[in-house]
Short mmCIF file of C-alpha atoms in Angstrom, two decimals:
data_model
loop_
_atom_site.label_atom_id
_atom_site.label_comp_id
_atom_site.label_asym_id
_atom_site.label_seq_id
_atom_site.Cartn_x
_atom_site.Cartn_y
_atom_site.Cartn_z
CA MET A 877 -41.20 -4.12 48.83
CA LYS A 878 -37.82 -2.86 48.00
CA ASN A 879 -38.77 -2.62 44.26
CA TYR A 880 -41.68 -0.49 45.12
CA ILE A 881 -39.57 1.76 47.20
CA ASN A 882 -37.15 2.20 44.35
CA LEU A 883 -39.96 2.96 41.84
CA ALA A 884 -41.51 5.51 44.33
CA ILE A 885 -38.06 7.26 44.44
CA ILE A 886 -37.68 7.17 40.73
CA ALA A 887 -41.19 8.58 40.38
CA VAL A 888 -40.54 11.40 42.83
CA LEU A 889 -37.20 12.35 41.02
CA PHE A 890 -38.95 12.35 37.67
CA ALA A 891 -41.85 14.43 38.95
CA SER A 892 -39.25 17.03 40.36
CA LEU A 893 -37.09 17.19 37.31
CA TYR A 894 -39.73 16.95 34.62
CA GLY A 895 -40.80 20.46 34.71
CA PRO A 896 -37.33 22.16 34.73
CA VAL A 897 -35.99 19.70 32.16
CA THR A 898 -39.08 20.32 29.97
CA ARG A 899 -38.63 23.94 30.05
CA GLN A 900 -34.75 23.95 29.47
CA LEU A 901 -35.38 21.82 26.24
CA LYS A 902 -37.87 24.36 25.19
CA VAL A 903 -35.50 27.33 25.90
CA LEU A 904 -32.73 25.59 24.03
CA GLY A 905 -35.12 24.98 21.02
CA ALA A 906 -34.39 21.21 21.11
CA PHE A 907 -37.57 20.36 19.37
CA ARG A 908 -38.07 23.84 17.60
CA SER A 909 -37.92 23.47 13.89
CA ALA A 910 -36.48 26.58 11.86
CA SER A 911 -38.97 28.72 9.99
CA GLU A 912 -39.29 32.25 8.70
CA THR A 913 -42.57 33.10 10.29
CA SER A 914 -42.85 36.37 12.10
CA SER A 915 -45.28 39.06 12.96
CA SER A 916 -43.32 41.33 10.69
CA GLN A 917 -43.11 39.04 7.78
CA SER A 918 -45.10 41.29 5.43
CA ASN A 919 -42.60 44.13 5.92
CA PRO A 920 -39.20 44.27 4.09
CA VAL A 921 -36.20 43.54 6.00
CA HIS A 922 -33.40 45.87 5.44
CA SER A 923 -29.74 44.90 5.79
CA ILE A 924 -27.29 47.56 7.17
CA ALA A 925 -23.87 47.72 5.44
CA ASP A 926 -20.58 47.43 7.51
CA THR A 927 -22.26 45.98 10.58
CA ILE A 928 -20.26 42.72 10.96
CA GLN A 929 -20.82 40.75 14.24
CA CYS A 930 -21.98 43.74 16.21
CA GLU A 931 -22.93 41.75 19.49
CA ASP A 932 -24.44 44.60 21.39
CA LEU A 933 -26.71 47.60 20.33
CA HIS A 934 -27.82 50.69 22.35
CA TYR A 935 -30.04 53.59 21.42
CA HIS A 936 -29.06 56.89 22.57
CA HIS A 937 -32.35 58.97 22.89
CA PRO A 938 -30.75 62.44 23.13
CA SER A 939 -28.86 62.18 19.82
CA GLY A 940 -31.34 59.84 18.13
CA GLN A 941 -28.51 57.42 17.16
CA LEU A 942 -27.52 53.81 17.66
CA PHE A 943 -24.12 52.87 19.08
CA THR A 944 -22.48 49.49 18.57
CA ALA A 945 -19.08 47.79 18.42
CA CYS A 946 -18.41 45.44 15.53
CA GLU A 947 -15.74 43.22 13.96
CA ASP A 948 -14.08 44.19 10.58
CA SER A 949 -13.99 40.72 8.99
CA ILE A 950 -16.08 37.57 9.38
CA VAL A 951 -13.69 34.71 9.92
CA PRO A 952 -11.47 35.77 12.95
CA ARG A 953 -14.24 35.42 15.47
CA PHE A 954 -14.57 31.79 14.50
CA ARG A 955 -10.96 31.33 15.45
CA TRP A 956 -10.74 33.68 18.53
CA PHE A 957 -13.66 34.64 20.69
CA PRO A 958 -13.29 33.47 24.33
CA PRO A 959 -17.23 33.66 24.98
CA LEU A 960 -17.69 30.90 22.40
CA VAL A 961 -14.70 29.03 23.66
CA ASN A 962 -12.78 29.80 20.43
CA PHE A 963 -9.20 29.92 21.38
CA GLU A 964 -7.28 28.90 18.24
CA GLY A 965 -6.23 32.50 17.53
CA PRO A 966 -4.65 34.72 16.81
CA ALA A 967 -6.27 37.39 18.95
CA ASP A 968 -4.87 40.34 16.70
CA THR A 969 -7.67 41.88 15.05
CA THR A 970 -9.05 45.41 15.78
CA GLY A 971 -12.80 45.93 15.59
CA SER A 972 -14.55 49.20 15.44
CA ILE A 973 -17.20 51.52 17.10
CA HIS A 974 -20.11 52.55 14.76
CA VAL A 975 -22.84 55.02 15.01
CA ILE A 976 -26.13 54.16 12.90
CA ASP A 977 -28.76 56.52 11.80
CA PRO A 978 -31.92 54.90 12.54
CA GLN A 979 -33.90 56.69 9.68
CA THR A 980 -31.24 56.40 6.88
CA LEU A 981 -29.82 53.07 8.11
CA LYS A 982 -26.38 54.32 7.45
CA SER A 983 -23.58 52.88 9.68
CA THR A 984 -20.70 55.26 10.32
CA ARG A 985 -17.46 53.84 11.40
CA LEU A 986 -15.63 55.95 14.05
CA THR A 987 -12.02 56.67 13.72
CA PHE A 988 -9.85 55.85 16.74
CA GLU A 989 -7.82 58.39 18.54
CA ASN A 990 -4.95 57.26 20.86
CA PHE A 991 -5.94 53.51 20.24
CA SER A 992 -4.55 50.96 17.82
CA GLY A 993 -5.93 47.56 19.18
CA PRO A 994 -6.22 44.72 19.32
CA PHE A 995 -9.97 45.16 19.94
CA ILE A 996 -12.02 41.96 20.03
CA THR A 997 -15.42 43.50 20.58
CA HIS A 998 -18.40 42.32 22.67
CA GLY A 999 -20.76 44.14 25.05
CA ILE A 1000 -20.86 47.98 25.32
CA ASP A 1001 -22.66 50.76 27.05
CA VAL A 1002 -23.04 54.50 26.53
CA THR A 1003 -23.31 57.15 29.26
CA GLU A 1004 -23.50 60.86 29.19
CA ASP A 1005 -20.41 63.13 29.69
CA PRO A 1006 -21.45 65.04 32.87
CA GLU A 1007 -19.14 67.98 31.64
CA ARG A 1008 -20.31 68.03 27.91
CA ALA A 1009 -23.84 68.01 26.74
CA ASP A 1010 -22.77 67.05 23.35
CA ALA A 1011 -20.44 64.11 24.29
CA VAL A 1012 -20.73 60.51 25.57
CA TYR A 1013 -18.47 58.03 27.13
CA ILE A 1014 -18.66 54.48 25.71
CA PHE A 1015 -17.55 51.34 27.62
CA ALA A 1016 -16.57 48.33 25.77
CA VAL A 1017 -15.51 44.79 26.55
CA ASN A 1018 -12.14 43.82 24.70
CA HIS A 1019 -11.34 39.96 24.78
CA LEU A 1020 -7.46 40.12 24.52
CA ALA A 1021 -5.15 37.13 24.64
CA ASN A 1022 -3.19 36.58 27.82
CA PRO A 1023 0.40 37.62 27.16
CA ASP A 1024 1.50 35.38 30.06
CA TYR A 1025 -0.11 32.15 28.70
CA HIS A 1026 1.89 29.11 28.15
CA PRO A 1027 0.57 25.62 27.57
CA GLY A 1028 2.86 24.26 30.15
CA LEU A 1029 1.53 26.52 32.87
CA LYS A 1030 -1.27 24.93 34.84
CA ASP A 1031 -4.38 26.95 35.21
CA MET A 1032 -3.13 29.83 33.12
CA PRO A 1033 -6.03 31.28 31.20
CA LYS A 1034 -5.58 31.98 27.39
CA ALA A 1035 -7.53 35.09 27.53
CA ARG A 1036 -6.98 38.26 29.52
CA SER A 1037 -10.07 40.24 28.94
CA GLN A 1038 -10.58 43.95 29.91
CA VAL A 1039 -12.73 46.95 29.43
CA GLU A 1040 -11.95 49.94 27.31
CA LEU A 1041 -13.33 53.38 28.03
CA PHE A 1042 -13.69 55.88 25.04
CA HIS A 1043 -15.02 59.25 24.69
CA HIS A 1044 -17.01 60.52 21.65
CA VAL A 1045 -18.24 64.08 20.82
CA LEU A 1046 -21.74 63.47 19.19
CA HIS A 1047 -21.93 63.72 15.46
CA SER A 1048 -18.21 63.82 15.03
CA GLY A 1049 -16.31 61.14 13.01
CA THR A 1050 -13.90 60.11 15.89
CA VAL A 1051 -13.68 58.30 19.26
CA ARG A 1052 -10.82 58.90 21.76
CA HIS A 1053 -9.48 56.00 23.85
CA VAL A 1054 -9.49 57.25 27.61
CA ARG A 1055 -8.15 54.32 29.40
CA SER A 1056 -8.30 50.49 29.86
CA ILE A 1057 -9.73 48.66 33.07
CA ARG A 1058 -8.60 45.35 34.14
CA HIS A 1059 -9.30 43.54 37.48
CA PRO A 1060 -9.22 39.90 38.86
CA LEU A 1061 -12.84 39.94 39.59
CA VAL A 1062 -13.63 40.62 35.99
CA ALA A 1063 -12.51 37.42 34.36
CA THR A 1064 -15.08 36.66 31.72
CA PRO A 1065 -16.76 39.82 30.99
CA ASN A 1066 -19.86 39.74 28.71
CA ASP A 1067 -21.92 43.10 29.07
CA ILE A 1068 -21.77 46.57 30.74
CA TYR A 1069 -24.27 48.75 32.54
CA ALA A 1070 -22.78 52.23 32.92
CA GLU A 1071 -24.04 54.53 35.70
CA SER A 1072 -21.56 57.21 34.92
CA PRO A 1073 -17.89 57.60 33.44
CA TYR A 1074 -16.60 56.47 36.88
CA SER A 1075 -19.07 53.72 37.67
CA PHE A 1076 -20.26 50.68 35.91
CA TYR A 1077 -21.52 47.00 36.33
CA VAL A 1078 -20.21 44.09 34.19
CA THR A 1079 -21.24 40.41 34.06
CA ASN A 1080 -18.98 37.46 34.28
CA ASP A 1081 -20.96 34.92 32.18
CA HIS A 1082 -18.99 31.88 33.25
CA ARG A 1083 -16.55 30.89 36.07
CA TYR A 1084 -14.59 28.67 33.79
CA ARG A 1085 -13.32 29.65 30.42
CA ASP A 1086 -13.15 26.24 28.95
CA GLY A 1087 -12.92 22.59 29.74
CA ALA A 1088 -15.35 20.16 31.23
CA LEU A 1089 -16.77 22.46 34.08
CA ARG A 1090 -17.46 25.21 31.42
CA ALA A 1091 -19.69 22.57 29.72
CA VAL A 1092 -21.32 21.85 33.02
CA GLU A 1093 -21.96 25.65 33.33
CA ASN A 1094 -23.70 25.59 30.03
CA ILE A 1095 -26.24 22.73 30.72
CA LEU A 1096 -26.82 22.55 34.50
CA PRO A 1097 -29.12 25.17 36.06
CA ALA A 1098 -27.71 24.35 39.49
CA ALA A 1099 -24.29 25.75 38.24
CA LYS A 1100 -25.13 29.16 39.44
CA TRP A 1101 -21.39 30.29 39.28
CA SER A 1102 -21.52 33.60 37.58
CA THR A 1103 -21.46 37.04 38.90
CA VAL A 1104 -22.21 40.68 38.43
CA ILE A 1105 -19.26 43.06 39.31
CA HIS A 1106 -19.55 46.73 40.23
CA VAL A 1107 -16.16 48.60 39.24
CA GLN A 1108 -15.59 52.24 40.46
CA LEU A 1109 -12.72 54.14 38.81
CA ASP A 1110 -10.58 56.59 40.64
CA SER A 1111 -9.33 58.29 37.67
CA LEU A 1112 -10.09 58.75 33.99
CA ALA A 1113 -6.28 59.36 33.24
CA ALA A 1114 -4.37 57.05 30.96
CA VAL A 1115 -3.09 55.05 33.89
CA PRO A 1116 -2.24 51.37 33.72
CA ALA A 1117 -5.32 48.97 33.39
CA ASP A 1118 -4.75 47.44 36.62
CA THR A 1119 -4.58 50.55 38.74
CA GLU A 1120 -6.93 53.39 39.84
CA ARG A 1121 -9.94 51.12 40.11
CA LYS A 1122 -11.91 49.20 42.77
CA ALA A 1123 -14.25 46.28 42.22
CA THR A 1124 -16.72 44.51 44.39
CA VAL A 1125 -19.31 41.72 43.77
CA ALA A 1126 -22.73 43.22 43.16
CA PHE A 1127 -24.74 40.01 42.66
CA GLU A 1128 -23.84 36.44 42.61
CA HIS A 1129 -25.15 32.80 42.45
CA ILE A 1130 -26.53 33.17 38.92
CA TRP A 1131 -26.66 30.79 36.11
CA ASN A 1132 -24.96 32.29 33.03
CA ALA A 1133 -25.35 35.89 33.90
CA ASN A 1134 -25.13 37.67 30.53
CA GLY A 1135 -26.71 40.88 29.19
CA LEU A 1136 -27.22 44.02 31.21
CA GLY A 1137 -29.57 46.93 30.14
CA HIS A 1138 -31.16 50.02 31.06
CA GLY A 1139 -34.88 49.84 32.20
CA SER A 1140 -37.65 52.29 32.61
CA SER A 1141 -35.68 54.49 35.06
CA ARG A 1142 -32.23 54.98 36.52
CA GLU A 1143 -33.41 52.85 39.27
CA GLU A 1144 -33.92 49.80 37.18
CA VAL A 1145 -31.14 47.54 35.94
CA LEU A 1146 -31.86 44.73 33.67
CA LEU A 1147 -30.10 41.36 33.83
CA THR A 1148 -30.37 38.25 31.86
CA SER A 1149 -29.45 34.58 32.07
CA ALA A 1150 -28.75 33.62 28.52
CA VAL A 1151 -29.04 29.86 28.83
CA GLY A 1152 -31.73 30.02 31.38
CA GLY A 1153 -33.96 32.28 29.39
CA TYR A 1154 -34.67 34.71 32.41
CA MET A 1155 -34.60 38.46 32.75
CA TRP A 1156 -34.55 40.06 36.11
CA ARG A 1157 -35.48 43.69 36.77
CA MET A 1158 -33.10 44.70 39.55
CA ARG A 1159 -32.63 47.68 41.86
CA PRO A 1160 -29.20 49.17 42.70
CA GLN A 1161 -28.43 49.86 46.41
CA ASP A 1162 -26.39 52.35 47.95
CA ASP A 1163 -23.45 50.01 48.40
CA HIS A 1164 -23.67 49.05 44.65
CA THR A 1165 -25.18 45.63 45.24
CA LEU A 1166 -28.30 44.66 43.27
CA SER A 1167 -31.49 43.21 44.45
CA VAL A 1168 -34.11 41.46 42.40
CA VAL A 1169 -37.57 43.20 41.82
CA ASP A 1170 -39.18 40.60 39.62
CA GLU A 1171 -38.43 37.70 37.09
CA PHE A 1172 -39.68 37.15 33.50
CA ALA A 1173 -39.17 33.90 31.58
CA PHE A 1174 -38.74 33.37 27.98
CA ASP A 1175 -39.03 30.39 25.55
CA SER A 1176 -35.59 30.75 24.02
CA THR A 1177 -32.09 31.84 25.03
CA ILE A 1178 -31.89 35.51 25.52
CA ASP A 1179 -28.93 37.95 25.49
CA ASN A 1180 -28.81 41.76 25.86
CA PRO A 1181 -32.02 43.18 27.14
CA THR A 1182 -33.32 46.65 25.95
CA TYR A 1183 -36.24 48.87 27.10
CA TYR A 1184 -38.44 50.76 24.50
CA GLN A 1185 -40.22 53.94 25.86
CA ASP A 1186 -43.28 54.71 24.01
CA PRO A 1187 -43.30 58.48 23.22
CA TYR A 1188 -47.05 58.35 22.50
CA ALA A 1189 -48.14 56.56 25.74
CA THR A 1190 -51.31 57.28 27.19
CA ALA A 1191 -52.93 56.06 30.42
CA THR A 1192 -54.90 53.34 28.48
CA ASP A 1193 -52.26 52.59 25.62
CA ASP A 1194 -48.71 52.28 26.58
CA ALA A 1195 -46.63 50.26 24.16
CA SER A 1196 -43.46 50.67 26.38
CA GLY A 1197 -41.88 47.31 27.04
CA TYR A 1198 -38.91 45.04 27.20
CA VAL A 1199 -37.22 43.57 24.17
CA GLN A 1200 -35.17 40.33 24.16
CA ALA A 1201 -33.08 38.80 21.46
CA GLY A 1202 -32.14 35.23 21.43
CA LEU A 1203 -31.33 31.94 19.40
CA LEU A 1204 -33.92 29.94 17.61
CA ARG A 1205 -32.07 26.65 18.33
CA GLY A 1206 -29.54 27.44 21.15
CA VAL A 1207 -28.90 23.60 21.34
CA ASP A 1208 -26.97 23.82 18.04
CA LEU A 1209 -24.56 26.43 19.15
CA ASP A 1210 -21.83 24.14 20.26
CA LYS A 1211 -21.81 22.66 16.54
CA THR A 1212 -21.72 26.02 14.84
CA ARG A 1213 -19.64 28.28 17.19
CA ALA A 1214 -16.55 27.78 15.20
CA ASP A 1215 -18.09 27.23 11.74
CA PRO A 1216 -18.01 30.30 9.47
CA GLN A 1217 -20.65 28.46 7.18
CA GLY A 1218 -23.00 27.62 10.10
CA LYS A 1219 -26.57 28.71 10.47
CA ASP A 1220 -28.13 30.07 13.64
CA GLY A 1221 -31.69 31.21 13.62
CA ALA A 1222 -33.12 34.23 15.55
CA MET A 1223 -36.00 35.12 17.84
CA VAL A 1224 -36.92 38.61 19.31
CA TRP A 1225 -39.40 38.89 22.14
CA TYR A 1226 -41.42 41.99 23.32
CA THR A 1227 -42.95 42.23 26.62
CA ARG A 1228 -45.40 44.91 27.53
CA ARG A 1229 -47.66 45.56 30.48
CA LYS A 1230 -51.30 44.64 30.09
CA ALA A 1231 -53.41 47.79 30.28
CA GLY A 1232 -55.41 48.50 33.36
CA THR A 1233 -53.73 45.83 35.63
CA SER A 1234 -52.57 46.47 39.04
CA PRO A 1235 -50.49 44.85 40.08
CA ALA A 1236 -48.91 44.82 36.57
CA GLU A 1237 -49.60 41.82 34.44
CA TRP A 1238 -47.29 41.32 31.57
CA VAL A 1239 -47.90 40.03 28.08
CA THR A 1240 -44.99 38.66 25.88
CA ARG A 1241 -45.25 38.00 22.11
CA LEU A 1242 -42.81 36.81 19.42
CA LEU A 1243 -41.97 40.12 17.55
CA PHE A 1244 -39.50 38.60 14.86
CA GLU A 1245 -38.27 35.06 13.92
CA ASP A 1246 -35.67 33.90 11.34
CA ASP A 1247 -34.29 30.72 10.34
CA GLY A 1248 -30.90 32.29 9.78
CA SER A 1249 -31.46 33.22 6.17
CA ARG A 1250 -31.76 36.97 6.88
CA ILE A 1251 -29.73 37.20 10.02
CA ARG A 1252 -27.44 34.68 11.56
CA SER A 1253 -27.99 34.77 15.54
CA ALA A 1254 -29.51 37.43 17.45
CA SER A 1255 -27.84 38.98 20.65
CA ALA A 1256 -29.48 42.43 20.85
CA ALA A 1257 -32.59 44.06 19.50
CA VAL A 1258 -33.76 47.63 19.69
CA LEU A 1259 -37.00 49.39 18.91
CA VAL A 1260 -36.85 52.94 17.80
CA PRO A 1261 -40.06 54.84 17.59
CA LEU A 1262 -41.56 55.83 14.18
CA PRO A 1263 -43.67 58.99 13.72
CA ASP A 1264 -47.12 57.13 13.77
CA GLU A 1265 -49.02 57.85 16.92
CA GLN A 1266 -52.10 55.87 15.99
CA GLN A 1267 -50.64 52.62 14.68
CA LYS A 1268 -47.79 52.39 17.26
CA LYS A 1269 -45.17 51.58 14.85
CA ALA A 1270 -41.47 51.18 15.51
CA ARG A 1271 -38.31 50.35 13.62
CA LEU A 1272 -36.86 47.02 15.04
CA PHE A 1273 -33.04 46.54 14.80
CA VAL A 1274 -31.54 43.01 15.21
CA THR A 1275 -27.86 42.09 15.45
CA GLY A 1276 -25.97 39.00 16.30
CA PHE A 1277 -22.65 37.95 17.72
CA VAL A 1278 -21.84 35.83 14.53
CA SER A 1279 -24.12 37.82 12.13
CA GLU A 1280 -22.80 39.16 8.79
CA GLY A 1281 -24.78 42.41 9.17
CA MET A 1282 -27.51 44.03 11.23
CA ILE A 1283 -30.95 44.14 9.99
CA ALA A 1284 -33.91 46.62 10.37
CA VAL A 1285 -37.72 45.95 9.95
CA ASP A 1286 -40.79 48.13 10.83
CA VAL A 1287 -43.25 46.44 13.18
CA THR A 1288 -46.61 47.37 14.70
CA LEU A 1289 -46.66 47.27 18.49
#
């Protein structure tokens, strides 16, 4: 009788774990073979020069420009990049902020004013200057080394990441450093959602920077240890990084909180779980906490979410939707994260509302896929509309955290 009871327990455990485990293997691409098939295969893929390892990408509608932060050489990221647990160092490189013309595909590197680095780039966001219609503020994560770190000091982190705030006059060639922001609650920053120059959200993608518990966070769905933090600035003056700011927990108990993005309105914040393959539409509350509106699941890891607004939308044909970039085989990342010669494939998903459905039904399709030959990794993808009202065409930009360059390809939505 005891054996039957044990078998019953095993059967119950297997049944309860089978679905989540099977889904996670799919998300990580454990059984996915690399291919170059995609819905945009027949269209040429264009490489954009001087766009090395631009992890995040944003389309600024008023100016018609793309903003991103990039590295200036390939190899340093494979020696120092805390999000990939690369801590060999040194952390002494200075990346750059770029503006890209989506029509000419030309990337313009902005010259820093009042800033000399180091600048190890990651997530960014762009928000309007309320006092100048022709200017924007740019928030950017900077993964600095901890100047107080010593191997003999227990629990002393190797990194001391912070957020940089810049100001840019549109169509100029410069970007001015305003101030740095650092707070104990912002420990492993990944991406940023800016409400204004004084207010922003930032994700902590992990609780642990390295070690065994970091590995647990990457594989165990129950390790919901990451957070979203809201930061309020008291001043835009060039004050010390750890002053004139307040931080509170906006959302917690998340598995691998990662990308943040702007949705269809100012009342919609997009948040992703990278390893989990989930995106949530969220609503900011008066106290700056976030509440979940609904959830979307994807069949790969995903990163920085973006929203495409169809300029030709009608009541019966609206191509507006959400765009997600992720890895073809996230399961390989631990092997390739420190290898400059590694290969990481890319997947881009597009989710739009099914016409005539109430409540809304959503349809997701694979918009682009690559085996790593045309672009290594994908962490952000943006659609920019093309002047073709009938065909619903757009230009898709894809960039990756270890890519040698951004790519662009025209697609039909």
